[in-house]
Tab-separated table of C-alpha atoms in Angstrom:
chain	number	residue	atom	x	y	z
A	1	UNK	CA	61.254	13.020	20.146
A	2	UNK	CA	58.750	11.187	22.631
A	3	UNK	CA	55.689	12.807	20.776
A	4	UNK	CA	57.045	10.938	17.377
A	5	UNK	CA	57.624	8.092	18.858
A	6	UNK	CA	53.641	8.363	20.365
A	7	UNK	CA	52.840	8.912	16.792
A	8	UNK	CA	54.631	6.431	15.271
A	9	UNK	CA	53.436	3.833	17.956
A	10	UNK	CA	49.632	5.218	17.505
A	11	UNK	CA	49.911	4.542	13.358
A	12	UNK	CA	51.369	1.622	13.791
A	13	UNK	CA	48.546	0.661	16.054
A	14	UNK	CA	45.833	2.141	13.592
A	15	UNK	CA	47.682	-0.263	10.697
A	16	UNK	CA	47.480	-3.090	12.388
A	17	UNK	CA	43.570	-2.650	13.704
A	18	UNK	CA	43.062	-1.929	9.819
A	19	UNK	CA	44.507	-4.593	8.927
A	20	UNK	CA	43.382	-7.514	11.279
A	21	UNK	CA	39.648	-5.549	10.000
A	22	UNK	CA	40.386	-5.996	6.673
A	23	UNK	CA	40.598	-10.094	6.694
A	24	UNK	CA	37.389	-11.501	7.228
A	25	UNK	CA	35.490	-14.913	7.701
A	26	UNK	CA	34.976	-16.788	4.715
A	27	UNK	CA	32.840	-19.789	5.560
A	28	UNK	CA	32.697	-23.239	2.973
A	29	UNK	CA	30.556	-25.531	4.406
A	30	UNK	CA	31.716	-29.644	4.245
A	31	UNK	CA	29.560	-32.952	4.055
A	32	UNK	CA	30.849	-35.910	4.220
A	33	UNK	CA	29.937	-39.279	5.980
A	34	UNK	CA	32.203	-39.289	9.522
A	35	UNK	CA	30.313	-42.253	10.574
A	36	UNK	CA	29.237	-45.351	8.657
A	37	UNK	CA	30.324	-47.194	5.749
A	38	UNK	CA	31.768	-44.245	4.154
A	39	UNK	CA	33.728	-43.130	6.630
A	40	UNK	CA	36.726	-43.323	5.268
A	41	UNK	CA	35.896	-41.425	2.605
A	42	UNK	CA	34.590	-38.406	4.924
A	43	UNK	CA	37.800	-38.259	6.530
A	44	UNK	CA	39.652	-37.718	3.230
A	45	UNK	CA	36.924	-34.879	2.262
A	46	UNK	CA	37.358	-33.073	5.703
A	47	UNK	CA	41.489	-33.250	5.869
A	48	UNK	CA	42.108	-32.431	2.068
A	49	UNK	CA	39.811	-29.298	2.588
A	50	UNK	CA	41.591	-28.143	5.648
A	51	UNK	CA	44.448	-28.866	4.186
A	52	UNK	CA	43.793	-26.315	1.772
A	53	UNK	CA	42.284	-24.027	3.788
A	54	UNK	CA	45.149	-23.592	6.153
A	55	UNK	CA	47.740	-23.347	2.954
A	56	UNK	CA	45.671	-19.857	2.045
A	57	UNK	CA	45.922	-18.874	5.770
A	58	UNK	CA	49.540	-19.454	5.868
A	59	UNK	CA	49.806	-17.550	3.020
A	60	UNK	CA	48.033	-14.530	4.719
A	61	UNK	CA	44.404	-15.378	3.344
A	62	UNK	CA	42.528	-15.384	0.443
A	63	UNK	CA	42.005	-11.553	-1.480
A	64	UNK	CA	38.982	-11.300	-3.138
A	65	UNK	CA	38.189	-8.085	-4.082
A	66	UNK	CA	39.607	-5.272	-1.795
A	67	UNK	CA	39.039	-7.571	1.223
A	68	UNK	CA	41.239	-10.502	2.636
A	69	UNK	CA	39.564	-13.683	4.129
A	70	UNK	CA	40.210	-16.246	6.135
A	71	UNK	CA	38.693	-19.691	4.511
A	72	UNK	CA	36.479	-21.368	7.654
A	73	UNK	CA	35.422	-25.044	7.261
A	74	UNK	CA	32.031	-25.738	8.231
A	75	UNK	CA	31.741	-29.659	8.234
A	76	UNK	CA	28.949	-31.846	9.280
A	77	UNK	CA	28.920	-35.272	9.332
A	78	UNK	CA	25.913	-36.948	6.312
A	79	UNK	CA	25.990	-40.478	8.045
A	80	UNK	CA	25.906	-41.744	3.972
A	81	UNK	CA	22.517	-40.969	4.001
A	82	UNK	CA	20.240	-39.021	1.876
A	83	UNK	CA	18.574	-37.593	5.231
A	84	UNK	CA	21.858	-36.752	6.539
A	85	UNK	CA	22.710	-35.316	3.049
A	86	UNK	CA	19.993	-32.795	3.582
A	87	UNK	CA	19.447	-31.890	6.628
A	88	UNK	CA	23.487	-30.695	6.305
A	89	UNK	CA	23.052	-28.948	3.332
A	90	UNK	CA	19.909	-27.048	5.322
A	91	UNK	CA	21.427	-26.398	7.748
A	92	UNK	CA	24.568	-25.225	6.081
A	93	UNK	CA	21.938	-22.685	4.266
A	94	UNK	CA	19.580	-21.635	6.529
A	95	UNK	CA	21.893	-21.913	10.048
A	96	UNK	CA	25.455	-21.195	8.224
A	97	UNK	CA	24.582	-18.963	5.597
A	98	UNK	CA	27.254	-20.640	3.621
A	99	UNK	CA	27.122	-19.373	-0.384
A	100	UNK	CA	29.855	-22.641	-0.987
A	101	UNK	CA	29.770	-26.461	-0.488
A	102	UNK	CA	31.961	-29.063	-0.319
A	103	UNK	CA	30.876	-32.309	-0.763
A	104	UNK	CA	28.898	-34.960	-0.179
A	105	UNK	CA	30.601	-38.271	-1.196
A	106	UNK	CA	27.753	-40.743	-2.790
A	107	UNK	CA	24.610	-40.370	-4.874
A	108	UNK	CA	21.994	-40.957	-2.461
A	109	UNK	CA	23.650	-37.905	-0.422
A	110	UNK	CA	24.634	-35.695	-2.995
A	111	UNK	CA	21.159	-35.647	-4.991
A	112	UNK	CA	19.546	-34.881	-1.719
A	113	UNK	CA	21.760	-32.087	-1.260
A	114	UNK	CA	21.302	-30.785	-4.681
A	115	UNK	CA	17.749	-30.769	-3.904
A	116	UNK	CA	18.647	-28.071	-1.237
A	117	UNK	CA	21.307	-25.884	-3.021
A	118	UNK	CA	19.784	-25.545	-6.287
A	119	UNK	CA	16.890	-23.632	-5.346
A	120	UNK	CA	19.026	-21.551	-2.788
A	121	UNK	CA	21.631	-20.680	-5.104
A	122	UNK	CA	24.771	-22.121	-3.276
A	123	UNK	CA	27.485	-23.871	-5.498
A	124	UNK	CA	27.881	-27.348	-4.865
A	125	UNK	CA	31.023	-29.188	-5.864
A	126	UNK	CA	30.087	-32.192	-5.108
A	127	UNK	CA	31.180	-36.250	-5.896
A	128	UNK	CA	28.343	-38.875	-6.747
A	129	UNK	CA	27.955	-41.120	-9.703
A	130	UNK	CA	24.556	-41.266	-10.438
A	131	UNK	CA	24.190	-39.377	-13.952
A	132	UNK	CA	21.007	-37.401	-12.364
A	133	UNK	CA	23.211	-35.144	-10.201
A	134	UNK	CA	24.600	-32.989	-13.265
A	135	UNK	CA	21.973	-34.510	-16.277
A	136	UNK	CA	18.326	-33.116	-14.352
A	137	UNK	CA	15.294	-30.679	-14.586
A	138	UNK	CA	17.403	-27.708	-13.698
A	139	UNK	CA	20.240	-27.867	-15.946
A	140	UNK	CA	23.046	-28.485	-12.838
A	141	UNK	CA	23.088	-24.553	-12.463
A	142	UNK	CA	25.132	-24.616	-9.118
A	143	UNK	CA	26.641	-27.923	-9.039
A	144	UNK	CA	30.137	-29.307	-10.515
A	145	UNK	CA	31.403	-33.123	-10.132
A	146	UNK	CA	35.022	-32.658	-9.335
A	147	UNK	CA	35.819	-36.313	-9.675
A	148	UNK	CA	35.582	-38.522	-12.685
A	149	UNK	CA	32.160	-40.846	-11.749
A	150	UNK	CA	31.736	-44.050	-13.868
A	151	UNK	CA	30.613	-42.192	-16.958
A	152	UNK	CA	34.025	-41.299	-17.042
A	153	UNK	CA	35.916	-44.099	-15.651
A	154	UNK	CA	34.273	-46.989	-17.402
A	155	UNK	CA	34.982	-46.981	-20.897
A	156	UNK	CA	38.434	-46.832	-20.661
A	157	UNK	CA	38.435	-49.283	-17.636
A	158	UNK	CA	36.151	-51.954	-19.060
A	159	UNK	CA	38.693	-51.691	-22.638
A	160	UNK	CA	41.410	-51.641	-20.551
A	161	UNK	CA	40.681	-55.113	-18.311
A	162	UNK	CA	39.442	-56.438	-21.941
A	163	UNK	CA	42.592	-55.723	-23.264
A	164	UNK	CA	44.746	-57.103	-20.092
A	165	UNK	CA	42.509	-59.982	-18.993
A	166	UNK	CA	41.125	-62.021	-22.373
A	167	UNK	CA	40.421	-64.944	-20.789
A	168	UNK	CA	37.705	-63.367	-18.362
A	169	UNK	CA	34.257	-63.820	-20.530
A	170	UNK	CA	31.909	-63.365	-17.383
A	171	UNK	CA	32.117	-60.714	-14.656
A	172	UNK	CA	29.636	-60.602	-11.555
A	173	UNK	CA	28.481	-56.993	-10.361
A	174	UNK	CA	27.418	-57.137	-6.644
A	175	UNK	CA	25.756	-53.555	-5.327
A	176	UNK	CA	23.979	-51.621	-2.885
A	177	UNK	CA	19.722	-51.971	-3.592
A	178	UNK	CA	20.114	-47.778	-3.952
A	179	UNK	CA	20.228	-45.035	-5.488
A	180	UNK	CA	24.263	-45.942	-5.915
A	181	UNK	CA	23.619	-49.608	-7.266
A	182	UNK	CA	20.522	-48.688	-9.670
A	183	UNK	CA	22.345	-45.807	-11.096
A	184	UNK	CA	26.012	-47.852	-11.688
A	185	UNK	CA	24.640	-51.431	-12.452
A	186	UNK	CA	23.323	-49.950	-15.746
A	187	UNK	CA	25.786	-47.774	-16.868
A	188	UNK	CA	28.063	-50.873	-16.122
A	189	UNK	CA	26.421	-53.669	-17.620
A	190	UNK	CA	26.573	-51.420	-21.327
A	191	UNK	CA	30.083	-51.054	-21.093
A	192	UNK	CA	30.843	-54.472	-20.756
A	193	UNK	CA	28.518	-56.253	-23.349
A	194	UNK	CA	29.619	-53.615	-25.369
A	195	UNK	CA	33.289	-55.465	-24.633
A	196	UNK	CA	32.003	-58.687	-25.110
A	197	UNK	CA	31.728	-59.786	-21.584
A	198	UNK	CA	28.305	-61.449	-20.622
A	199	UNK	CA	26.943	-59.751	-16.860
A	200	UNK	CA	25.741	-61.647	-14.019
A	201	UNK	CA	24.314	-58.486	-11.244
A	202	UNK	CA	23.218	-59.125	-7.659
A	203	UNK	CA	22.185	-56.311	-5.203
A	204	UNK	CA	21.893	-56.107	-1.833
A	205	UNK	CA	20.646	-54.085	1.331
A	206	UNK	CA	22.989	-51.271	1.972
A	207	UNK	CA	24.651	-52.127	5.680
A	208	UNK	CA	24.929	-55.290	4.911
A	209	UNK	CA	27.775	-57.301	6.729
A	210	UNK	CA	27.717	-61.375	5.842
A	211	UNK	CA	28.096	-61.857	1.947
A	212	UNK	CA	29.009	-65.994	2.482
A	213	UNK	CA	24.983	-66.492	0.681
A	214	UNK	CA	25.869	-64.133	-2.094
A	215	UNK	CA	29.287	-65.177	-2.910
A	216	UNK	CA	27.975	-69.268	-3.325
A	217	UNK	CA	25.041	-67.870	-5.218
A	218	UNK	CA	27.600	-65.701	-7.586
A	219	UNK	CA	30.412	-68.543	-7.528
A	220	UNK	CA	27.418	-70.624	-8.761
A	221	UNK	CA	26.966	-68.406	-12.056
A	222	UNK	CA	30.484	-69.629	-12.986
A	223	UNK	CA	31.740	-65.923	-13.419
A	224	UNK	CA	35.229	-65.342	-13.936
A	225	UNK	CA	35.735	-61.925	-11.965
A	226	UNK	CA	33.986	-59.933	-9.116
A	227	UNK	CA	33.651	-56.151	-10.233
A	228	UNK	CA	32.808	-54.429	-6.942
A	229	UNK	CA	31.748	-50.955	-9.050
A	230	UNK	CA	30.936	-48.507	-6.780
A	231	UNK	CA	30.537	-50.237	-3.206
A	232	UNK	CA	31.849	-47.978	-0.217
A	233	UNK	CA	34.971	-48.886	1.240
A	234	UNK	CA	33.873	-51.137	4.201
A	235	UNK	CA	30.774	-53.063	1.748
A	236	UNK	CA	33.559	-53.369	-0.687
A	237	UNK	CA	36.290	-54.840	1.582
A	238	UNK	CA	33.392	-57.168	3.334
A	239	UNK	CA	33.006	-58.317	-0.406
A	240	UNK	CA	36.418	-58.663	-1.366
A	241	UNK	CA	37.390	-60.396	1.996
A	242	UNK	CA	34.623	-62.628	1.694
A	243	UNK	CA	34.761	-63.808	-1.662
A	244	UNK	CA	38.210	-64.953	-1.250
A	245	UNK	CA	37.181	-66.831	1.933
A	246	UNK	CA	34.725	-68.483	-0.097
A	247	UNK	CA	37.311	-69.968	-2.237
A	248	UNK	CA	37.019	-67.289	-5.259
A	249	UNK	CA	40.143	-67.212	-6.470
A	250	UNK	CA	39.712	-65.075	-9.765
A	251	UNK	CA	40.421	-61.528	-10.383
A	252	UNK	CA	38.637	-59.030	-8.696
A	253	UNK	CA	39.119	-55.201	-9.407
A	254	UNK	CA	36.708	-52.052	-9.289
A	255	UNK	CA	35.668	-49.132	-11.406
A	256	UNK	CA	34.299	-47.160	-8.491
A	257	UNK	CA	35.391	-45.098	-5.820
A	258	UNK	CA	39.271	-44.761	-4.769
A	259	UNK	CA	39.612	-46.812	-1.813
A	260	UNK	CA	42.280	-49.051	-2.013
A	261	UNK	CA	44.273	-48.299	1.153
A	262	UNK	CA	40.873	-49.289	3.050
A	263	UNK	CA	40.872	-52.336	0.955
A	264	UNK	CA	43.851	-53.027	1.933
A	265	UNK	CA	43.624	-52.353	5.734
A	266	UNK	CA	40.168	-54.460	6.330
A	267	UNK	CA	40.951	-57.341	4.008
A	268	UNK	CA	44.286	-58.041	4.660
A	269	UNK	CA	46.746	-60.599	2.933
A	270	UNK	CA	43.099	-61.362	1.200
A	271	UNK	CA	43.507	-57.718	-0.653
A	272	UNK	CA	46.502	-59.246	-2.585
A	273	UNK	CA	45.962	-59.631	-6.476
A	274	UNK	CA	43.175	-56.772	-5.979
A	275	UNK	CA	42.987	-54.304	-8.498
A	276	UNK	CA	41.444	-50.874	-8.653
A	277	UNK	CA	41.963	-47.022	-9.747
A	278	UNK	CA	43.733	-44.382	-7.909
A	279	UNK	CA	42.885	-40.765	-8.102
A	280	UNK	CA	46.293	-40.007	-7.148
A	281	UNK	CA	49.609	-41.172	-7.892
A	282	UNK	CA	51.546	-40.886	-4.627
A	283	UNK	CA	54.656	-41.466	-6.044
A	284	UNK	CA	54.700	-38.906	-8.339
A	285	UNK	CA	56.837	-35.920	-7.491
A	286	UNK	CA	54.252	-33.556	-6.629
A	287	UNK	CA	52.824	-35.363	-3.943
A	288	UNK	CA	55.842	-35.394	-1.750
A	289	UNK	CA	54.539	-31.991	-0.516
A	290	UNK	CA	50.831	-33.017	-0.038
A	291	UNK	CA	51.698	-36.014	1.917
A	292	UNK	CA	54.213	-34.258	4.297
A	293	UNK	CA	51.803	-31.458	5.111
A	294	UNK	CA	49.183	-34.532	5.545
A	295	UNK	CA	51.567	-35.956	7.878
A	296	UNK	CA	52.435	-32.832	9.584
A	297	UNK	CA	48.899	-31.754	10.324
A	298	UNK	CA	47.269	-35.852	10.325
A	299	UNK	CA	49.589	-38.239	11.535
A	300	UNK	CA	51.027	-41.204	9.868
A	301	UNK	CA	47.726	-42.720	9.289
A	302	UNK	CA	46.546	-43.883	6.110
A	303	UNK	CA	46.214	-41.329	3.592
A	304	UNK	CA	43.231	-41.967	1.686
A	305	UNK	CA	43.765	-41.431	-2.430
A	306	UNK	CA	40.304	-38.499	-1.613
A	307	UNK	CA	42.349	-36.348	0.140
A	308	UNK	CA	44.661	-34.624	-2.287
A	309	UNK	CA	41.124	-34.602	-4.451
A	310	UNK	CA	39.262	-32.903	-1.956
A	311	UNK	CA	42.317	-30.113	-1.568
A	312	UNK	CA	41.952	-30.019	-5.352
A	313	UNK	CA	38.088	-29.089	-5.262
A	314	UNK	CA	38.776	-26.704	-2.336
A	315	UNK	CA	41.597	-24.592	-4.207
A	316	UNK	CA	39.515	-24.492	-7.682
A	317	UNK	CA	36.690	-23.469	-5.458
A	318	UNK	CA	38.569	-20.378	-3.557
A	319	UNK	CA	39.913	-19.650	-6.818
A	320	UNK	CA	36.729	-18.928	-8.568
A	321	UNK	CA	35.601	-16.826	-5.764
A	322	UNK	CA	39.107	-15.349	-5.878
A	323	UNK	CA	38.250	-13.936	-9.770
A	324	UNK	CA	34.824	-13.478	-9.171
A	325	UNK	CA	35.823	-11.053	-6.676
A	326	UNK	CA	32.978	-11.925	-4.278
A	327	UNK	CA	32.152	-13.721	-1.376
A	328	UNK	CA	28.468	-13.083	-1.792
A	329	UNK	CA	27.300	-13.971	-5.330
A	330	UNK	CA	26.840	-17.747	-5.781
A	331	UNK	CA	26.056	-16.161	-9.623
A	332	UNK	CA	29.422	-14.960	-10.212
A	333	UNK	CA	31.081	-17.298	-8.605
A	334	UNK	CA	29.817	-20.410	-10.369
A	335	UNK	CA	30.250	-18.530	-13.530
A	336	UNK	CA	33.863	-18.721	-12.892
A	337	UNK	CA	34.329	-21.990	-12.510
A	338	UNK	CA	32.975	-22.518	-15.454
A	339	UNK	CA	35.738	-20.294	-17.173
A	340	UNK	CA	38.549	-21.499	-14.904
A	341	UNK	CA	39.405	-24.608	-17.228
A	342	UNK	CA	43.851	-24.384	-17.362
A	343	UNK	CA	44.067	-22.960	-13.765
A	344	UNK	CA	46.595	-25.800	-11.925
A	345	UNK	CA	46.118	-26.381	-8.673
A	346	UNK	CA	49.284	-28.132	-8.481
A	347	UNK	CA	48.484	-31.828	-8.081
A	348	UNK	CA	46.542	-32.904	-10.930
A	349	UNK	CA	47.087	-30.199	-13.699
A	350	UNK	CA	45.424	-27.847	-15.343
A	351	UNK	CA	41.381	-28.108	-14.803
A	352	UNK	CA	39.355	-29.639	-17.858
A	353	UNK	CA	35.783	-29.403	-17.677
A	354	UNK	CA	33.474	-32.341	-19.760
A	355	UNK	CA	29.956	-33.480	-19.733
A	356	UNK	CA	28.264	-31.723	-22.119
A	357	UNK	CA	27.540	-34.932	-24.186
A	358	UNK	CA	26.428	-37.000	-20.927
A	359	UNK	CA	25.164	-34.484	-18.555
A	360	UNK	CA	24.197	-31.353	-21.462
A	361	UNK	CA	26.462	-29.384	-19.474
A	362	UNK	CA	30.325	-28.881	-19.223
A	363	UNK	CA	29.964	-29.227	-15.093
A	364	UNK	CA	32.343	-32.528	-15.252
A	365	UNK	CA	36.115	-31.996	-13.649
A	366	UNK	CA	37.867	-34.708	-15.497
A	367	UNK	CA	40.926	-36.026	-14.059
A	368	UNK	CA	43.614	-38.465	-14.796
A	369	UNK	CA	43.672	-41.830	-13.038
A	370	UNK	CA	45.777	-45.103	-12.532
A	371	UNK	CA	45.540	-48.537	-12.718
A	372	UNK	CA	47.088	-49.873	-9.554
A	373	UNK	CA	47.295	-53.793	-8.244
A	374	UNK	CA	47.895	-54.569	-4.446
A	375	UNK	CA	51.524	-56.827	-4.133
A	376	UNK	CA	52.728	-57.823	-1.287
A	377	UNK	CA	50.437	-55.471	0.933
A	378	UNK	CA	51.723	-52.804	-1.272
A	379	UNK	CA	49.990	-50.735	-4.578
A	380	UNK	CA	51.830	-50.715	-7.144
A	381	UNK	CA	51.197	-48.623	-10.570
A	382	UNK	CA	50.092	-50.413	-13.557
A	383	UNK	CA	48.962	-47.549	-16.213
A	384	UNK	CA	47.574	-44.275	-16.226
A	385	UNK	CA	44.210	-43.653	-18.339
A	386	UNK	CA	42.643	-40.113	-19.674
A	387	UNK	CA	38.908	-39.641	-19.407
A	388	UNK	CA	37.652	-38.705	-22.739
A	389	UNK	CA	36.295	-35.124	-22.826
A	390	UNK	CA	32.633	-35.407	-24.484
């Protein structure tokens, strides 16, 4: 009887040594800007992804192949910078050895970073609207956009405020001197002349913090609303928050990065009347289980519209390297994300991939959005718009 029970106790013993062998280390590496105007956007990136990444842990890892891993976040902080962009993304490669990235927010950052992945072969999904960062030399081989950027969001946006707002026949477009600003402002200005509306632009130095000069000079042109395009959350609020201390008192909205909570937060009672888009409706019934697990593991903080994106693009991610069954070939795995359009996440439905028209290749996650206006220090929902798959 004791010798079974020895034998019993010493398989038991070899099972569970084979199976704390068989999970293994899966590293994803992270940028995002934890410092700087961005901030609050680097947050979102970091928390949605570990959100994500300790769902698949809960749930005993991720299989891929024969082998169980444990998804690893490897985050380092860009500073919104193109320099920060790469020397992450190096050292993510060459430090790391990560095959996977997640990240950066903004185009300066993210073309920098592309600059460093292509040529090592690591897939990128990545979120920056300058057109370059899919639509260049090398075809976008590694790198997906898993948010809509303003090739996406404009034309229904600028049809929409048409549509909602005829008696606006000027709009002002105020951006950073960048790669950001000289990448939007263009893109921009088409849409609305297309719409009718005639465009006064301004831009400015990035870090800039007193707008009074620039709000008389655009409250000079006789505009009748303040677009504030793709501005970072803290520029934007500055903008917002000064303008209507300067006695603007027409609409002022953006078709740019989700931000509105920040908006909100900086700005103040000033934020009311503000309109923007929302990755993410919070109300809807799927997000009751997002937010309390971003409560559970975050605090009661604001929850920044990013977040539930970011745990979008890290769940499509593992999931491609889940059916590619490897952890090693950036080849394979890239090649299923391409084929992983109607695989639902569960927040945002099932994946669509565009671009081919803009970009020449289908690298484009498009997403729905909303329409939202700030009330009474609240957003509420005005409409929800489609991208249109090109």
């Amino acid at each position: 009887m004791m010798k079974s029970i020895k034998v019993l106790a010493f398989a038991a013993a070899m099972l569970t040594a084979g199976a704390s062998h068989a999970q293994e280390e899966l590293k994803i590496g992270g940028i995002g800007p934890l410092s700087g105007g961005g901030t609050a956007w680097g947050l979102a990136l970091q928390r949605g992804m570990q959100m994500a990444f300790d769902e698949v842990k809960a749930a005993g890892g991720l299989k891929v192949g024969d082998k169980v891993y444990m998804p690893k976040l490897v985050m380092y902080d860009d500073k919104y910078t193109a320099a920060g962009g790469r020397s992450a993304a190096d050292r993510l490669i060459n430090a790391d050895n990560v095959k996977f990235i997640i990240g950066p927010i903004g185009s300066p950052s993210v073309l920098a970073t592309v600059a460093a992945t292509t040529p090592a072969k690591v897939v990128l999904l990545s979120n920056g609207f300058a057109p370059s960062i899919l639509k260049n030399e090398a075809k976008s081989p590694y790198n997906f956009r898993v948010v809509n950027s303003t090739v996406e969001f404009g034309p229904p946006m600028v049809k929409w405020f048409h549509d909602n707002f005829p008696q606006v026949k000027k709009v002002a477009l105020i951006a950073p001197n960048d790669a950001v600003g000289q990448a939007v402002i263009p893109q921009l200005e088409s849409y609305y002349k297309a719409n009718g509306f005639q465009v006064w632009t301004e831009l400015y130095d990035r870090g800039t913090k007193e707008f009074t000069p620039l709000m008389a000079r655009m409250m000079a042109q006789n505009v009748d609303a303040l677009d504030l395009n793709s501005n970072a959350p803290g520029e934007g609020a500055l903008l917002l928050k000064q303008a209507r201390q300067s006695g603007f008192k027409k609409p002022i909205w953006q078709i740019g990065g989700p931000a509105v909570d920040e908006m909100m937060e900086i700005a103040g009672p000033l934020a009311d009347g503000f309109i923007s888009l929302n990755v993410f409706d919070f109300s809807s019934p799927q997000a009751k289980k997002f937010v309390d697990g971003y409560r559970k593991e975050f605090g009661d903080g604001v929850i920044n519209a990013q977040a539930p994106m970011w745990y979008n693009a890290a769940k499509i991610m593992m999931e491609a390297i889940r059916r590619a069954g490897t952890t090693t070939d950036a080849t394979a795995v890239r090649d299923a994300l391409q084929k992983l359009e109607g695989y639902d996440a569960g927040l945002y439905g099932p994946v669509r991939w565009g671009g081919m028209g803009d970009y020449g290749v289908d690298h484009q996650l498009l997403l729905k959005f909303w329409m939202v206006k700030v009330q009474g220090g609240k957003q509420t929902v005005i409409q929800a718009l489609d991208p249109e798959k090109r």
